[in-house]
PDB file of C-alpha atoms in Angstrom:
ATOM      1  CA  MET A 256      -0.084   0.039  -0.041  1.00 46.00           C
ATOM      2  CA  THR A 257       1.661   3.222  -1.077  1.00 48.00           C
ATOM      3  CA  GLY A 258       0.515   6.671  -0.195  1.00 43.00           C
ATOM      4  CA  ASP A 259       0.777   7.963  -3.686  1.00 51.00           C
ATOM      5  CA  GLU A 260      -2.127   5.933  -5.013  1.00 82.00           C
ATOM      6  CA  PRO A 261      -4.911   8.526  -5.845  1.00 88.00           C
ATOM      7  CA  PHE A 262      -7.701   6.344  -4.266  1.00 89.00           C
ATOM      8  CA  ILE A 263      -5.687   5.973  -1.032  1.00 90.00           C
ATOM      9  CA  ALA A 264      -4.812   9.627  -1.011  1.00 91.00           C
ATOM     10  CA  ALA A 265      -8.560  10.451  -1.532  1.00 92.00           C
ATOM     11  CA  VAL A 266      -9.759   8.440   1.358  1.00 92.00           C
ATOM     12  CA  LYS A 267      -6.911   9.099   3.870  1.00 91.00           C
ATOM     13  CA  PRO A 268      -8.355  12.407   5.177  1.00 90.00           C
ATOM     14  CA  LEU A 269     -11.658  10.661   5.950  1.00 88.00           C
ATOM     15  CA  VAL A 270      -9.967   7.735   7.661  1.00 88.00           C
ATOM     16  CA  ASP A 271      -7.713  10.089   9.714  1.00 84.00           C
ATOM     17  CA  ALA A 272     -10.695  12.203  10.737  1.00 77.00           C
ATOM     18  CA  MET A 273     -12.530   9.119  12.084  1.00 78.00           C
ATOM     19  CA  GLY A 274      -9.277   7.949  13.829  1.00 79.00           C
ATOM     20  CA  GLY A 275      -9.204   4.880  11.709  1.00 86.00           C
ATOM     21  CA  GLU A 276      -6.067   2.985  10.469  1.00 91.00           C
ATOM     22  CA  MET A 277      -5.220   2.124   6.909  1.00 95.00           C
ATOM     23  CA  LEU A 278      -3.604  -1.326   6.125  1.00 94.00           C
ATOM     24  CA  PRO A 279      -3.117  -3.643   3.145  1.00 94.00           C
ATOM     25  CA  PRO A 280      -6.379  -5.507   2.247  1.00 94.00           C
ATOM     26  CA  ASP A 281      -4.626  -8.931   2.902  1.00 94.00           C
ATOM     27  CA  GLU A 282      -4.166  -7.932   6.569  1.00 94.00           C
ATOM     28  CA  ALA A 283      -7.813  -7.085   7.102  1.00 93.00           C
ATOM     29  CA  ALA A 284      -9.676  -8.764   9.957  1.00 92.00           C
ATOM     30  CA  ASP A 285     -13.399  -9.633   9.829  1.00 91.00           C
ATOM     31  CA  GLU A 286     -14.392  -6.327  11.549  1.00 89.00           C
ATOM     32  CA  ASP A 287     -12.265  -4.116   9.063  1.00 93.00           C
ATOM     33  CA  VAL A 288     -13.810  -2.495   6.007  1.00 93.00           C
ATOM     34  CA  VAL A 289     -12.094  -3.319   2.719  1.00 94.00           C
ATOM     35  CA  LEU A 290     -12.360  -0.640   0.069  1.00 93.00           C
ATOM     36  CA  ALA A 291     -12.181  -1.569  -3.621  1.00 91.00           C
ATOM     37  CA  TRP A 292     -11.451   0.598  -6.624  1.00 88.00           C
ATOM     38  CA  GLU A 293     -12.510  -0.764 -10.118  1.00 86.00           C
ATOM     39  CA  GLY A 294     -12.927  -4.143  -8.776  1.00 88.00           C
ATOM     40  CA  VAL A 295      -9.656  -4.403  -6.934  1.00 89.00           C
ATOM     41  CA  ASP A 296      -9.308  -4.355  -3.219  1.00 92.00           C
ATOM     42  CA  VAL A 297      -7.065  -1.400  -2.583  1.00 92.00           C
ATOM     43  CA  VAL A 298      -6.986  -0.778   1.159  1.00 94.00           C
ATOM     44  CA  ALA A 299      -8.529  -1.999   4.347  1.00 94.00           C
ATOM     45  CA  VAL A 300      -9.725   0.477   7.040  1.00 94.00           C
ATOM     46  CA  ARG A 301      -9.669  -0.512  10.635  1.00 91.00           C
ATOM     47  CA  LEU A 302     -12.159   1.693  12.502  1.00 84.00           C
ATOM     48  CA  PRO A 303     -11.678   2.788  16.057  1.00 77.00           C
ATOM     49  CA  GLN A 304     -13.687   1.617  18.980  1.00 74.00           C
ATOM     50  CA  LEU A 305     -16.418   4.110  19.827  1.00 66.00           C
ATOM     51  CA  ALA A 306     -14.737   5.448  22.987  1.00 64.00           C
ATOM     52  CA  ASP A 307     -11.546   6.090  21.033  1.00 73.00           C
ATOM     53  CA  SER A 308     -13.518   7.988  18.382  1.00 78.00           C
ATOM     54  CA  LEU A 309     -14.898  10.276  21.081  1.00 86.00           C
ATOM     55  CA  ASP A 310     -11.305  11.072  22.258  1.00 85.00           C
ATOM     56  CA  HIS A 311     -10.292  11.706  18.547  1.00 82.00           C
ATOM     57  CA  ILE A 312     -13.281  13.958  18.012  1.00 87.00           C
ATOM     58  CA  LEU A 313     -12.440  15.968  21.182  1.00 92.00           C
ATOM     59  CA  ALA A 314      -8.872  16.336  20.136  1.00 89.00           C
ATOM     60  CA  ALA A 315      -9.902  17.494  16.733  1.00 88.00           C
ATOM     61  CA  MET A 316     -12.219  20.072  18.101  1.00 92.00           C
ATOM     62  CA  GLU A 317      -9.283  21.381  20.219  1.00 94.00           C
ATOM     63  CA  ARG A 318      -7.075  21.566  17.213  1.00 91.00           C
ATOM     64  CA  ARG A 319      -9.764  23.523  15.226  1.00 90.00           C
ATOM     65  CA  ARG A 320     -10.200  26.009  17.979  1.00 92.00           C
ATOM     66  CA  GLY A 321      -6.528  26.277  18.659  1.00 94.00           C
ATOM     67  CA  ARG A 322      -6.871  25.790  22.427  1.00 94.00           C
ATOM     68  CA  PRO A 323      -7.994  23.389  25.043  1.00 96.00           C
ATOM     69  CA  LEU A 324     -11.813  22.991  25.297  1.00 97.00           C
ATOM     70  CA  ALA A 325     -11.591  23.670  28.919  1.00 97.00           C
ATOM     71  CA  ASP A 326     -10.526  27.243  28.050  1.00 97.00           C
ATOM     72  CA  LEU A 327     -13.752  28.049  26.131  1.00 96.00           C
ATOM     73  CA  ASP A 328     -16.305  30.294  27.679  1.00 96.00           C
ATOM     74  CA  ARG A 329     -19.743  28.856  28.695  1.00 96.00           C
ATOM     75  CA  LYS A 330     -21.260  29.542  25.253  1.00 95.00           C
ATOM     76  CA  GLY A 331     -18.379  27.833  23.536  1.00 95.00           C
ATOM     77  CA  LYS A 332     -18.749  24.879  25.855  1.00 96.00           C
ATOM     78  CA  GLN A 333     -22.486  24.636  25.148  1.00 96.00           C
ATOM     79  CA  GLU A 334     -21.778  24.642  21.440  1.00 94.00           C
ATOM     80  CA  VAL A 335     -19.239  21.774  21.773  1.00 95.00           C
ATOM     81  CA  VAL A 336     -21.880  19.840  23.755  1.00 96.00           C
ATOM     82  CA  ARG A 337     -24.466  20.521  21.018  1.00 94.00           C
ATOM     83  CA  ILE A 338     -22.151  19.313  18.251  1.00 92.00           C
ATOM     84  CA  LEU A 339     -21.124  16.233  20.244  1.00 92.00           C
ATOM     85  CA  GLU A 340     -24.800  15.342  20.914  1.00 92.00           C
ATOM     86  CA  ALA A 341     -25.584  15.604  17.216  1.00 89.00           C
ATOM     87  CA  ARG A 342     -22.648  13.203  16.505  1.00 84.00           C
ATOM     88  CA  GLY A 343     -23.871  10.671  19.079  1.00 84.00           C
ATOM     89  CA  ALA A 344     -21.092  11.265  21.641  1.00 86.00           C
ATOM     90  CA  PHE A 345     -23.314  10.668  24.538  1.00 89.00           C
ATOM     91  CA  ALA A 346     -24.439   7.203  23.456  1.00 84.00           C
ATOM     92  CA  VAL A 347     -20.863   6.023  24.177  1.00 82.00           C
ATOM     93  CA  ARG A 348     -20.326   4.589  27.671  1.00 84.00           C
ATOM     94  CA  HIS A 349     -18.952   7.277  29.920  1.00 90.00           C
ATOM     95  CA  GLY A 350     -19.405   9.781  27.118  1.00 92.00           C
ATOM     96  CA  VAL A 351     -20.729  12.381  29.584  1.00 95.00           C
ATOM     97  CA  GLU A 352     -17.757  11.909  31.831  1.00 95.00           C
ATOM     98  CA  THR A 353     -15.317  12.056  29.022  1.00 94.00           C
ATOM     99  CA  VAL A 354     -16.742  15.301  27.631  1.00 96.00           C
ATOM    100  CA  ALA A 355     -17.126  16.870  31.132  1.00 97.00           C
ATOM    101  CA  SER A 356     -13.299  16.111  31.683  1.00 96.00           C
ATOM    102  CA  ALA A 357     -12.330  17.611  28.335  1.00 96.00           C
ATOM    103  CA  LEU A 358     -14.470  20.777  29.045  1.00 97.00           C
ATOM    104  CA  GLY A 359     -13.229  21.110  32.599  1.00 97.00           C
ATOM    105  CA  VAL A 360     -16.787  20.977  34.008  1.00 97.00           C
ATOM    106  CA  SER A 361     -18.861  18.624  36.085  1.00 97.00           C
ATOM    107  CA  ARG A 362     -21.113  15.802  34.652  1.00 96.00           C
ATOM    108  CA  PHE A 363     -24.034  17.874  36.158  1.00 97.00           C
ATOM    109  CA  THR A 364     -22.972  20.819  34.066  1.00 97.00           C
ATOM    110  CA  VAL A 365     -22.922  18.690  30.765  1.00 96.00           C
ATOM    111  CA  TYR A 366     -26.314  17.393  31.623  1.00 95.00           C
ATOM    112  CA  ASN A 367     -27.597  20.881  32.110  1.00 95.00           C
ATOM    113  CA  TYR A 368     -26.220  21.822  28.741  1.00 94.00           C
ATOM    114  CA  LEU A 369     -27.908  18.830  27.191  1.00 92.00           C
ATOM    115  CA  ASN A 370     -31.295  19.635  28.953  1.00 89.00           C
ATOM    116  CA  ARG A 371     -31.053  23.269  27.823  1.00 80.00           C
ATOM    117  CA  GLU A 372     -30.664  22.159  24.237  1.00 66.00           C
ATOM    118  CA  LYS A 373     -33.732  19.919  24.421  1.00 67.00           C
ATOM    119  CA  GLY A 374     -35.742  22.806  26.091  1.00 62.00           C
ATOM    120  CA  ALA A 375     -34.770  25.287  23.473  1.00 55.00           C
TER     121      ALA A 375
END
């Protein structure tokens, strides 16, 4: 698997954004997704566990904002919670705790943000 193949280059940003791993198709496990191009298996993608995905999403949000999520003001933190809820982050076991830790707030505060969204 070489990085200069156009198909691999095209899907790499998506795989990276998900926190996945690319590997040769002959090394794919049953749970991996094998991508084919023009009838030929080109690359296998190993998707992360859901909890790992949440950590990856939080890290990406910090990179985009250029600072730790805990440094955001209340409105910024509420926006992060809204985005994460839309992405299903709170369906992950310990999702509220993970997000609360990243935001530097209590679980109670995250639940308040979630309830505020539902009441809006």
